[in-house]
Tab-separated table of C-alpha atoms and ligand atoms in Angstrom:
chain	number	residue	atom	x	y	z
A	21	UNK	CA	-30.857	-4.924	20.266
A	22	UNK	CA	-28.829	-8.085	20.025
A	23	UNK	CA	-25.126	-7.506	19.568
A	24	UNK	CA	-23.453	-9.508	16.903
A	25	UNK	CA	-19.813	-10.629	17.016
A	26	UNK	CA	-17.937	-10.096	13.772
A	27	UNK	CA	-14.314	-10.024	12.670
A	28	UNK	CA	-12.855	-6.931	11.115
A	29	UNK	CA	-9.562	-6.523	9.271
A	30	UNK	CA	-7.399	-3.900	10.961
A	31	UNK	CA	-5.790	-2.979	7.643
A	32	UNK	CA	-8.624	-2.640	5.166
A	33	UNK	CA	-11.737	-2.702	7.330
A	34	UNK	CA	-13.354	-5.713	5.623
A	35	UNK	CA	-15.844	-7.574	7.829
A	36	UNK	CA	-16.416	-11.312	7.979
A	37	UNK	CA	-18.615	-13.438	10.213
A	38	UNK	CA	-15.852	-16.017	10.783
A	39	UNK	CA	-12.232	-15.690	11.855
A	40	UNK	CA	-9.558	-16.587	9.343
A	41	UNK	CA	-5.776	-16.319	9.375
A	42	UNK	CA	-5.803	-14.181	6.288
A	43	UNK	CA	-8.090	-11.337	5.238
A	44	UNK	CA	-9.931	-12.408	2.121
A	45	UNK	CA	-10.229	-8.795	0.964
A	46	UNK	CA	-6.714	-7.361	1.214
A	47	UNK	CA	-4.713	-10.550	1.749
A	48	UNK	CA	-3.027	-9.363	4.976
A	49	UNK	CA	-2.163	-12.068	7.505
A	50	UNK	CA	-3.332	-12.077	11.087
A	51	UNK	CA	-5.247	-8.820	10.916
A	52	UNK	CA	-8.789	-10.022	11.682
A	53	UNK	CA	-9.895	-8.778	15.089
A	54	UNK	CA	-13.022	-9.670	16.981
A	55	UNK	CA	-15.424	-6.745	17.371
A	56	UNK	CA	-19.031	-6.219	18.233
A	57	UNK	CA	-21.097	-4.971	15.333
A	58	UNK	CA	-22.880	-1.821	16.417
A	59	UNK	CA	-26.419	-1.126	15.495
A	60	UNK	CA	-25.945	1.491	12.769
A	61	UNK	CA	-29.159	3.253	13.710
A	62	UNK	CA	-27.661	4.484	17.014
A	63	UNK	CA	-24.891	6.301	15.249
A	64	UNK	CA	-27.078	7.509	12.426
A	65	UNK	CA	-29.621	9.094	14.701
A	66	UNK	CA	-27.012	11.245	16.366
A	67	UNK	CA	-25.501	12.336	13.085
A	68	UNK	CA	-28.685	13.676	11.507
A	69	UNK	CA	-28.785	17.108	13.063
A	70	UNK	CA	-29.808	20.452	11.614
A	71	UNK	CA	-30.724	20.097	7.964
A	72	UNK	CA	-29.330	22.485	5.390
A	73	UNK	CA	-31.008	24.816	2.905
A	74	UNK	CA	-29.853	25.541	-0.650
A	75	UNK	CA	-27.822	28.734	-1.084
A	76	UNK	CA	-26.792	30.693	-4.177
A	77	UNK	CA	-23.155	30.411	-5.149
A	78	UNK	CA	-22.861	34.188	-5.099
A	79	UNK	CA	-24.250	34.386	-1.593
A	80	UNK	CA	-21.773	32.009	-0.045
A	81	UNK	CA	-19.214	33.848	1.992
A	82	UNK	CA	-15.631	32.864	1.392
A	83	UNK	CA	-12.357	33.943	2.764
A	84	UNK	CA	-10.656	31.955	0.046
A	85	UNK	CA	-7.280	33.579	0.104
A	86	UNK	CA	-7.124	33.608	3.838
A	87	UNK	CA	-4.693	30.941	4.886
A	88	UNK	CA	-2.971	30.567	8.180
A	89	UNK	CA	0.760	30.761	7.658
A	90	UNK	CA	2.947	28.660	9.865
A	91	UNK	CA	6.431	29.882	10.521
A	92	UNK	CA	7.764	26.953	8.513
A	93	UNK	CA	7.914	27.776	4.804
A	94	UNK	CA	8.406	24.165	3.671
A	95	UNK	CA	5.256	23.149	5.561
A	96	UNK	CA	3.194	25.987	4.059
A	97	UNK	CA	4.382	25.086	0.597
A	98	UNK	CA	3.196	21.488	0.908
A	99	UNK	CA	-0.179	22.645	2.201
A	100	UNK	CA	-0.594	24.846	-0.866
A	101	UNK	CA	0.344	28.147	0.753
A	102	UNK	CA	-0.660	27.747	4.391
A	103	UNK	CA	-3.334	26.048	6.441
A	104	UNK	CA	-6.873	26.316	5.073
A	105	UNK	CA	-9.317	27.205	7.867
A	106	UNK	CA	-11.877	24.486	8.569
A	107	UNK	CA	-9.883	21.697	6.983
A	108	UNK	CA	-9.053	18.243	8.289
A	109	UNK	CA	-5.495	17.226	7.545
A	110	UNK	CA	-4.102	13.755	8.045
A	111	UNK	CA	-0.366	13.487	8.654
A	112	UNK	CA	0.785	9.910	8.083
A	113	UNK	CA	4.164	8.248	8.447
A	114	UNK	CA	6.092	5.413	10.058
A	115	UNK	CA	6.291	5.423	13.840
A	116	UNK	CA	9.316	7.408	14.985
A	117	UNK	CA	9.757	9.295	11.727
A	118	UNK	CA	9.017	12.650	13.386
A	119	UNK	CA	5.306	13.389	12.982
A	120	UNK	CA	4.855	14.534	16.565
A	121	UNK	CA	8.033	16.578	16.348
A	122	UNK	CA	6.877	18.300	13.153
A	123	UNK	CA	3.466	19.214	14.507
A	124	UNK	CA	4.668	20.247	17.954
A	125	UNK	CA	7.262	22.443	16.328
A	126	UNK	CA	4.712	23.951	13.943
A	127	UNK	CA	2.311	24.716	16.806
A	128	UNK	CA	5.133	25.994	18.962
A	129	UNK	CA	6.132	28.588	16.374
A	130	UNK	CA	2.642	30.086	16.155
A	131	UNK	CA	1.622	33.024	18.260
A	132	UNK	CA	-0.054	32.474	21.626
A	133	UNK	CA	-3.588	31.116	21.671
A	134	UNK	CA	-3.579	29.920	18.096
A	135	UNK	CA	-2.810	26.232	18.541
A	136	UNK	CA	-4.034	23.461	20.808
A	137	UNK	CA	-2.036	20.237	20.850
A	138	UNK	CA	-3.983	17.203	22.055
A	139	UNK	CA	-1.918	14.113	22.687
A	140	UNK	CA	-3.354	10.697	23.320
A	141	UNK	CA	0.054	9.045	23.269
A	142	UNK	CA	2.293	11.056	25.502
A	143	UNK	CA	1.868	12.628	28.906
A	144	UNK	CA	2.188	16.393	29.272
A	145	UNK	CA	5.568	15.901	30.952
A	146	UNK	CA	6.853	13.891	28.013
A	147	UNK	CA	5.691	16.546	25.566
A	148	UNK	CA	7.372	19.217	27.611
A	149	UNK	CA	10.584	17.194	27.499
A	150	UNK	CA	10.381	17.025	23.760
A	151	UNK	CA	9.571	20.714	23.457
A	152	UNK	CA	12.530	21.632	25.629
A	153	UNK	CA	14.883	20.089	23.085
A	154	UNK	CA	13.609	22.368	20.367
A	155	UNK	CA	14.420	26.011	19.910
A	156	UNK	CA	11.918	28.861	19.626
A	157	UNK	CA	8.900	27.094	21.093
A	158	UNK	CA	6.240	29.452	22.357
A	159	UNK	CA	5.940	28.916	26.123
A	160	UNK	CA	2.216	29.681	25.939
A	161	UNK	CA	1.425	26.722	23.679
A	162	UNK	CA	-1.680	24.951	24.985
A	163	UNK	CA	-1.546	21.185	25.561
A	164	UNK	CA	-4.003	18.506	26.615
A	165	UNK	CA	-3.361	14.813	27.234
A	166	UNK	CA	-6.666	13.087	26.428
A	167	UNK	CA	-7.924	10.023	24.553
A	168	UNK	CA	-11.658	10.227	24.781
A	169	UNK	CA	-13.281	11.963	21.848
A	170	UNK	CA	-16.283	12.952	23.965
A	171	UNK	CA	-13.901	14.980	26.160
A	172	UNK	CA	-11.821	16.272	23.266
A	173	UNK	CA	-14.631	17.788	21.209
A	174	UNK	CA	-15.859	20.242	23.903
A	175	UNK	CA	-12.254	21.362	24.341
A	176	UNK	CA	-11.963	22.046	20.635
A	177	UNK	CA	-15.247	23.910	20.527
A	178	UNK	CA	-14.494	25.972	23.614
A	179	UNK	CA	-10.972	26.848	22.625
A	180	UNK	CA	-10.026	30.070	20.873
A	181	UNK	CA	-7.319	28.286	18.919
A	182	UNK	CA	-7.654	28.045	15.153
A	183	UNK	CA	-5.361	25.061	14.835
A	184	UNK	CA	-5.913	21.778	16.628
A	185	UNK	CA	-3.580	18.783	16.563
A	186	UNK	CA	-4.744	15.293	17.516
A	187	UNK	CA	-1.755	13.022	18.046
A	188	UNK	CA	-2.642	10.297	17.126
A	189	UNK	CA	-5.993	9.208	15.672
A	190	UNK	CA	-5.171	5.623	16.653
A	191	UNK	CA	-5.006	6.527	20.330
A	192	UNK	CA	-8.377	8.292	20.381
A	193	UNK	CA	-11.688	6.508	20.993
A	194	UNK	CA	-15.348	7.364	21.109
A	195	UNK	CA	-17.769	5.835	23.619
A	196	UNK	CA	-20.320	5.370	20.853
A	197	UNK	CA	-18.494	2.320	19.597
A	198	UNK	CA	-17.575	-0.753	21.542
A	199	UNK	CA	-14.299	-1.448	19.742
A	200	UNK	CA	-10.821	-0.818	21.137
A	201	UNK	CA	-8.874	2.361	20.221
A	202	UNK	CA	-6.987	2.002	16.958
A	203	UNK	CA	-9.476	-0.442	15.471
A	204	UNK	CA	-10.776	0.447	12.092
A	205	UNK	CA	-14.282	1.307	13.208
A	206	UNK	CA	-12.984	3.601	15.974
A	207	UNK	CA	-10.565	5.361	13.655
A	208	UNK	CA	-13.242	5.818	11.016
A	209	UNK	CA	-15.879	7.090	13.425
A	210	UNK	CA	-13.519	9.475	15.250
A	211	UNK	CA	-12.276	10.918	11.963
A	212	UNK	CA	-15.806	11.483	10.681
A	213	UNK	CA	-16.696	13.175	13.950
A	214	UNK	CA	-13.641	15.430	13.796
A	215	UNK	CA	-14.427	16.323	10.185
A	216	UNK	CA	-17.822	17.489	11.367
A	217	UNK	CA	-16.263	19.615	14.076
A	218	UNK	CA	-13.739	21.121	11.634
A	219	UNK	CA	-16.394	22.062	9.099
A	220	UNK	CA	-18.755	23.577	11.657
A	221	UNK	CA	-16.233	25.404	13.800
A	222	UNK	CA	-13.966	26.592	10.982
A	223	UNK	CA	-10.936	25.366	12.894
A	224	UNK	CA	-8.237	23.399	11.131
A	225	UNK	CA	-7.627	19.994	12.625
A	226	UNK	CA	-4.491	17.965	12.059
A	227	UNK	CA	-4.700	14.275	12.827
A	228	UNK	CA	-1.625	12.107	13.094
A	229	UNK	CA	-1.910	8.568	11.749
A	230	UNK	CA	0.641	5.773	11.921
A	231	UNK	CA	1.389	3.854	8.795
A	232	UNK	CA	1.111	0.092	8.839
A	233	UNK	CA	3.964	-2.038	7.624
A	234	UNK	CA	2.550	-2.177	4.104
A	235	UNK	CA	2.848	1.557	3.733
A	236	UNK	CA	-0.847	2.230	4.164
A	237	UNK	CA	-2.153	4.660	6.659
A	238	UNK	CA	-3.880	2.431	9.197
A	239	UNK	CA	-7.540	2.390	8.466
A	240	UNK	CA	-6.037	3.285	5.147
A	241	UNK	CA	-8.369	4.164	2.321
A	242	UNK	CA	-11.251	4.846	4.680
A	243	UNK	CA	-9.380	7.804	6.138
A	244	UNK	CA	-7.929	9.075	2.904
A	245	UNK	CA	-11.238	9.916	1.365
A	246	UNK	CA	-12.773	11.366	4.504
A	247	UNK	CA	-10.133	14.033	5.106
A	248	UNK	CA	-9.330	17.120	3.002
A	249	UNK	CA	-5.607	16.671	2.845
A	250	UNK	CA	-3.293	13.720	3.304
A	251	UNK	CA	0.329	14.504	4.069
A	252	UNK	CA	2.896	11.763	4.218
A	253	UNK	CA	6.042	12.271	6.259
A	254	UNK	CA	8.692	9.916	5.026
A	255	UNK	CA	12.381	9.173	5.032
A	256	UNK	CA	14.812	6.446	5.937
A	257	UNK	CA	15.328	6.126	9.672
A	258	UNK	CA	19.084	5.884	9.130
A	259	UNK	CA	19.258	9.168	7.282
A	260	UNK	CA	18.505	12.464	8.894
A	261	UNK	CA	16.496	14.060	6.112
A	262	UNK	CA	12.721	13.770	5.874
A	263	UNK	CA	10.324	14.517	3.056
A	264	UNK	CA	6.833	15.867	3.609
A	265	UNK	CA	4.630	15.091	0.637
A	266	UNK	CA	0.994	15.846	-0.135
A	267	UNK	CA	-0.739	12.670	-1.349
A	268	UNK	CA	-4.081	14.414	-1.597
A	269	UNK	CA	-4.940	18.071	-1.245
A	270	UNK	CA	-8.346	19.595	-1.798
A	271	UNK	CA	-6.852	23.069	-1.467
A	272	UNK	CA	-3.604	22.900	-3.363
A	273	UNK	CA	-1.335	20.930	-5.618
A	274	UNK	CA	-0.015	17.511	-4.733
A	275	UNK	CA	3.214	18.271	-6.518
A	276	UNK	CA	4.949	20.062	-3.728
A	277	UNK	CA	7.318	18.529	-1.241
A	278	UNK	CA	9.026	19.928	1.793
A	279	UNK	CA	12.427	18.713	2.862
A	280	UNK	CA	13.568	18.723	6.463
A	281	UNK	CA	16.529	17.517	8.398
A	282	UNK	CA	16.065	15.917	11.818
A	283	UNK	CA	18.666	17.229	14.232
A	284	UNK	CA	19.097	17.006	17.980
A	285	UNK	CA	17.089	20.173	18.442
A	286	UNK	CA	14.176	19.259	16.169
A	287	UNK	CA	13.467	19.567	12.458
A	288	UNK	CA	15.232	22.095	10.283
A	289	UNK	CA	14.136	23.186	6.836
A	290	UNK	CA	16.523	22.230	4.084
A	291	UNK	CA	16.714	25.217	1.794
A	292	UNK	CA	19.116	23.754	-0.723
A	293	UNK	CA	18.056	20.113	-0.940
A	294	UNK	CA	20.387	19.026	-3.726
A	295	UNK	CA	23.334	19.483	-1.415
A	296	UNK	CA	21.996	16.761	0.852
A	297	UNK	CA	22.081	14.171	-1.921
A	298	UNK	CA	25.460	14.986	-3.417
A	299	UNK	CA	28.539	13.721	-1.651
A	300	UNK	CA	31.231	16.275	-1.006
A	301	UNK	CA	33.949	14.238	-2.732
A	302	UNK	CA	35.134	15.671	-6.031
A	303	UNK	CA	37.354	12.776	-7.068
A	304	UNK	CA	36.246	11.077	-10.284
A	305	UNK	CA	35.658	7.421	-9.442
A	306	UNK	CA	34.271	4.732	-11.722
A	307	UNK	CA	30.579	3.993	-11.316
A	308	UNK	CA	29.419	7.373	-9.994
A	309	UNK	CA	27.114	9.697	-11.952
A	310	UNK	CA	25.071	12.789	-11.145
A	311	UNK	CA	21.449	12.874	-12.326
A	312	UNK	CA	18.455	15.150	-11.824
A	313	UNK	CA	15.043	14.156	-10.560
A	314	UNK	CA	11.857	16.096	-10.030
A	315	UNK	CA	10.256	15.788	-6.636
A	316	UNK	CA	6.932	17.457	-7.227
A	317	UNK	CA	7.907	20.489	-9.202
A	318	UNK	CA	11.288	20.775	-7.563
A	319	UNK	CA	14.440	19.683	-9.355
A	320	UNK	CA	16.965	17.834	-7.226
A	321	UNK	CA	20.458	16.705	-8.118
A	322	UNK	CA	21.293	13.242	-6.934
A	323	UNK	CA	24.294	10.996	-7.067
A	324	UNK	CA	23.801	7.443	-8.349
A	325	UNK	CA	26.349	4.682	-7.976
A	326	UNK	CA	26.756	1.399	-9.796
A	327	UNK	CA	29.047	-1.524	-9.176
A	328	UNK	CA	29.615	-4.281	-11.717
A	329	UNK	CA	31.636	-7.250	-10.412
A	330	UNK	CA	32.244	-10.800	-11.586
A	331	UNK	CA	29.591	-13.107	-10.275
A	332	UNK	CA	30.634	-15.754	-7.794
A	333	UNK	CA	27.528	-17.903	-8.064
A	334	UNK	CA	25.776	-19.456	-11.024
A	335	UNK	CA	23.066	-16.831	-11.358
A	336	UNK	CA	24.245	-13.226	-11.662
A	337	UNK	CA	22.673	-10.823	-9.167
A	338	UNK	CA	20.892	-7.595	-9.989
A	339	UNK	CA	20.263	-5.466	-6.983
A	340	UNK	CA	18.989	-1.964	-6.744
A	341	UNK	CA	18.536	0.415	-3.874
A	342	UNK	CA	16.406	3.488	-4.531
A	343	UNK	CA	15.672	2.578	-8.148
A	344	UNK	CA	13.186	0.205	-9.775
A	345	UNK	CA	14.764	-3.221	-10.310
A	346	UNK	CA	12.799	-3.895	-13.487
A	347	UNK	CA	13.929	-0.606	-14.955
A	348	UNK	CA	17.522	-1.587	-14.121
A	349	UNK	CA	17.020	-4.890	-15.934
A	350	UNK	CA	15.652	-3.022	-18.928
A	351	UNK	CA	18.659	-0.703	-19.048
A	352	UNK	CA	20.986	-3.715	-18.860
A	353	UNK	CA	19.101	-5.396	-21.713
A	354	UNK	CA	19.408	-2.255	-23.846
A	355	UNK	CA	23.137	-2.044	-23.125
A	356	UNK	CA	23.553	-5.727	-24.049
A	357	UNK	CA	21.547	-5.516	-27.241
A	358	UNK	CA	22.567	-2.089	-28.537
A	359	UNK	CA	26.143	-1.855	-27.351
A	360	UNK	CA	27.034	-5.526	-27.337
A	361	UNK	CA	28.083	-5.511	-23.683
A	362	UNK	CA	27.675	-8.788	-21.835
A	363	UNK	CA	26.620	-8.688	-18.202
A	364	UNK	CA	25.825	-12.400	-18.044
A	365	UNK	CA	28.754	-13.129	-15.777
A	366	UNK	CA	28.555	-9.986	-13.725
A	367	UNK	CA	26.619	-8.927	-10.675
A	368	UNK	CA	25.183	-5.435	-11.048
A	369	UNK	CA	24.379	-3.234	-8.047
A	370	UNK	CA	22.831	0.206	-8.202
A	371	UNK	CA	22.604	2.510	-5.235
A	372	UNK	CA	21.103	5.979	-4.879
A	373	UNK	CA	22.803	8.274	-2.381
A	374	UNK	CA	20.877	9.673	0.544
A	375	UNK	CA	18.174	7.008	0.639
A	376	UNK	CA	15.820	8.662	-1.859
A	377	UNK	CA	13.744	6.639	-4.366
A	378	UNK	CA	14.072	7.650	-8.015
A	379	UNK	CA	10.904	7.359	-10.109
A	380	UNK	CA	11.847	9.892	-12.726
A	381	UNK	CA	12.768	8.214	-16.064
A	382	UNK	CA	15.246	11.010	-16.800
A	383	UNK	CA	17.772	9.251	-14.546
A	384	UNK	CA	18.127	6.341	-17.011
A	385	UNK	CA	21.064	7.897	-18.823
A	386	UNK	CA	22.962	8.481	-15.586
A	387	UNK	CA	22.286	4.941	-14.360
A	388	UNK	CA	23.412	3.456	-17.695
A	389	UNK	CA	26.536	5.604	-17.660
A	390	UNK	CA	27.345	4.615	-14.068
A	391	UNK	CA	26.964	0.920	-14.960
A	392	UNK	CA	29.187	1.159	-18.037
A	393	UNK	CA	31.674	3.285	-16.121
A	394	UNK	CA	31.992	0.633	-13.430
A	395	UNK	CA	32.057	-2.162	-16.014
A	396	UNK	CA	34.934	-0.528	-17.890
A	397	UNK	CA	36.521	0.817	-14.731
A	398	UNK	CA	36.605	4.189	-16.351
A	399	UNK	CA	35.439	7.211	-14.347
A	400	UNK	CA	32.829	9.785	-15.362
A	401	UNK	CA	33.296	13.511	-15.054
A	402	UNK	CA	31.739	14.414	-11.701
A	403	UNK	CA	31.105	18.003	-12.691
A	404	UNK	CA	28.752	16.925	-15.462
A	405	UNK	CA	25.032	16.235	-15.040
A	406	UNK	CA	23.419	13.462	-17.119
A	407	UNK	CA	19.800	13.798	-18.175
A	408	UNK	CA	17.786	11.508	-20.455
A	409	UNK	CA	15.324	8.642	-20.615
A	410	UNK	CA	16.445	5.511	-22.462
A	411	UNK	CA	14.106	3.746	-24.903
A	412	UNK	CA	14.220	0.117	-25.897
A	413	UNK	CA	15.813	0.843	-29.260
A	414	UNK	CA	18.686	2.626	-27.553
A	415	UNK	CA	17.396	6.133	-28.240
A	416	UNK	CA	17.712	8.883	-25.658
A	417	UNK	CA	14.284	10.396	-25.172
A	418	UNK	CA	13.331	13.903	-24.064
A	419	UNK	CA	12.391	14.660	-20.464
A	420	UNK	CA	10.000	17.103	-18.797
A	421	UNK	CA	11.038	20.481	-17.388
A	422	UNK	CA	14.546	20.491	-18.777
A	423	UNK	CA	15.071	24.190	-18.146
A	424	UNK	CA	14.452	23.811	-14.427
A	425	UNK	CA	16.871	20.905	-14.221
A	426	UNK	CA	19.560	22.867	-16.044
A	427	UNK	CA	19.046	25.922	-13.882
A	428	UNK	CA	19.440	23.880	-10.719
A	429	UNK	CA	22.628	22.271	-12.096
A	430	UNK	CA	24.047	25.648	-13.013
A	431	UNK	CA	23.179	27.036	-9.607
A	432	UNK	CA	25.044	24.239	-7.882
A	433	UNK	CA	28.220	24.888	-9.851
A	434	UNK	CA	28.265	21.977	-12.315
A	435	UNK	CA	30.325	22.710	-15.380
A	436	UNK	CA	28.367	20.836	-18.047
A	437	UNK	CA	25.290	18.756	-18.819
A	438	UNK	CA	24.411	16.067	-21.339
A	439	UNK	CA	20.772	16.241	-22.422
A	440	UNK	CA	18.503	14.628	-25.056
A	441	UNK	CA	18.645	16.154	-28.545
A	442	UNK	CA	14.932	16.906	-28.657
A	443	UNK	CA	15.218	18.942	-25.482
A	444	UNK	CA	18.352	20.671	-26.756
A	445	UNK	CA	16.616	21.816	-29.924
A	446	UNK	CA	13.889	23.520	-27.928
A	447	UNK	CA	16.015	25.289	-25.310
A	448	UNK	CA	15.045	28.923	-24.882
A	449	UNK	CA	17.116	30.230	-21.988
A	450	UNK	CA	20.822	30.862	-22.203
A	451	UNK	CA	23.085	29.051	-19.800
A	452	UNK	CA	26.531	29.844	-18.621
A	453	UNK	CA	27.661	26.281	-18.750
A	454	UNK	CA	28.338	23.764	-21.470
A	455	UNK	CA	25.392	21.734	-22.773
A	456	UNK	CA	25.886	18.763	-25.085
A	457	UNK	CA	23.113	16.832	-26.799
A	458	UNK	CA	22.807	13.100	-27.457
A	459	UNK	CA	20.183	11.108	-29.311
A	460	UNK	CA	21.462	7.551	-28.900
A	461	UNK	CA	22.886	5.702	-25.933
A	462	UNK	CA	25.971	4.688	-27.974
A	463	UNK	CA	26.794	8.315	-28.777
A	464	UNK	CA	26.038	9.301	-25.213
A	465	UNK	CA	28.495	6.862	-23.723
A	466	UNK	CA	31.302	7.814	-26.072
A	467	UNK	CA	30.801	11.444	-25.014
A	468	UNK	CA	30.407	10.677	-21.356
A	469	UNK	CA	33.157	8.212	-20.525
A	470	UNK	CA	36.389	10.013	-19.792
A	471	UNK	CA	38.877	7.474	-21.031
A	472	UNK	CA	37.165	6.120	-24.091
B	15	TYD	P1	8.539	11.511	16.818
B	15	TYD	O1	8.168	12.890	16.447
B	15	TYD	O2	8.224	11.045	18.188
B	15	TYD	O3	7.988	10.458	15.779
B	15	TYD	P2	6.470	10.005	15.489
B	15	TYD	O4	5.575	10.952	16.169
B	15	TYD	O5	6.406	10.053	13.994
B	15	TYD	O6	6.343	8.613	15.976
B	15	TYD	O7	10.090	11.390	16.495
B	15	TYD	C1	10.890	10.643	17.270
B	15	TYD	C2	12.274	10.565	16.710
B	15	TYD	O8	12.848	11.805	16.411
B	15	TYD	C3	13.127	9.909	17.719
B	15	TYD	O9	13.798	8.850	17.116
B	15	TYD	C4	14.042	10.983	18.216
B	15	TYD	C5	14.087	11.951	17.094
B	15	TYD	N1	14.239	13.336	17.515
B	15	TYD	C6	15.382	14.031	17.168
B	15	TYD	O10	16.298	13.499	16.549
B	15	TYD	N2	15.507	15.356	17.544
B	15	TYD	C7	14.526	15.981	18.238
B	15	TYD	O11	14.665	17.181	18.541
B	15	TYD	C8	13.342	15.251	18.573
B	15	TYD	C9	12.242	15.898	19.341
B	15	TYD	C10	13.237	13.949	18.193
B	16	MG	MG1	4.337	10.550	17.785
């Protein structure tokens, strides 16, 4: 059959007959790569194998509560209580964030003959080097350095191991397709093939995928709907903590996160995450407030900082790190309109400690308080937690899961909290620390600012 040359976008997989500088589907620049379009019938023929027969629901055997526990509790939590046998799990993240470290460490903690680590990126010597840095790695861990899927699959089938790691999907290729490794068609085909193997063999397969600069997992959406679970490993390179998040999970909730710290000897679980995001200083300084956020179902306490300074240029700057800029502008507008403060001649900067991104609207009150505190040069009480969403009319609105947030604050030794009135009225549990309610931003600030 005649082979046809086409151009395929390496980000979204769109195909076009002609090369262009920009993908007309996803808008990415310089991502169209020349490939040979395969005759689909070749692939299809091989895929149609033994046909299936209908079975009664009651007759289907399940081992539903059987999950393979790793020795890493944070990892099990994100997976929904352990690894589901026969599942295909994609672990995505920026290069260098620690995906290989996480999976090598997970495999290395399992008992002998339960994990097979297949690397297409590193040689066995390099993996050994990495493993030697970590503690408690099982010396019997089985490793293979291999890129060719046709060689990998027999290894998986022949192996006794229940857990297989492929690091990374972009380095693996199948001979069935004429494209280079890492191209969208290769990634898609290899993943589909591995899914088949996982489902038929009952083994759990982890595949590592690098994230492209736009934050998509390369071969992005194509992979996400093929696999059972998508885990994202994220964090700022300059900070040592990492968050493992489930973006999709057929066998568990996507609310859970696991927090790790990258140290010289590998990843460590962070059992008390709030401590990572709170600075150890106890001096009350203007512009610093403590807020709560929910990461999945976990409450975290986080320090936010604001700085309000006279603007040196014509247009005042608004800059925000770890918080939505438009939300910051909204809070400033509410403060201007409802409290009569004027920020027209001031630059406003907001920064969230620890490099985390705050999406939770309950941090509004803390951000507003930090801004006003810096503006008035009047410190806030650092032992007090501020919780509340701000509405456009200047009202302080209730937030979700208030009891959990208060419990976490109490546990960490804070002496008081300011919470929305509607939440206060519905509190059930008793707390050992002082709780004050507010219903309007004006009332809130008069209660919160120390010297006013
Ligand atoms: P790696 O797992 O290779 O990242 P990925 O597979 O996501 O590309 O992580 C590499 C980084 O982790 C590298 O910058 C070095 C650092 N690192 C540690 O800090 N401690 C360790 O014990 C290990 C193995 C790596
Ligand atoms: Mg790696």
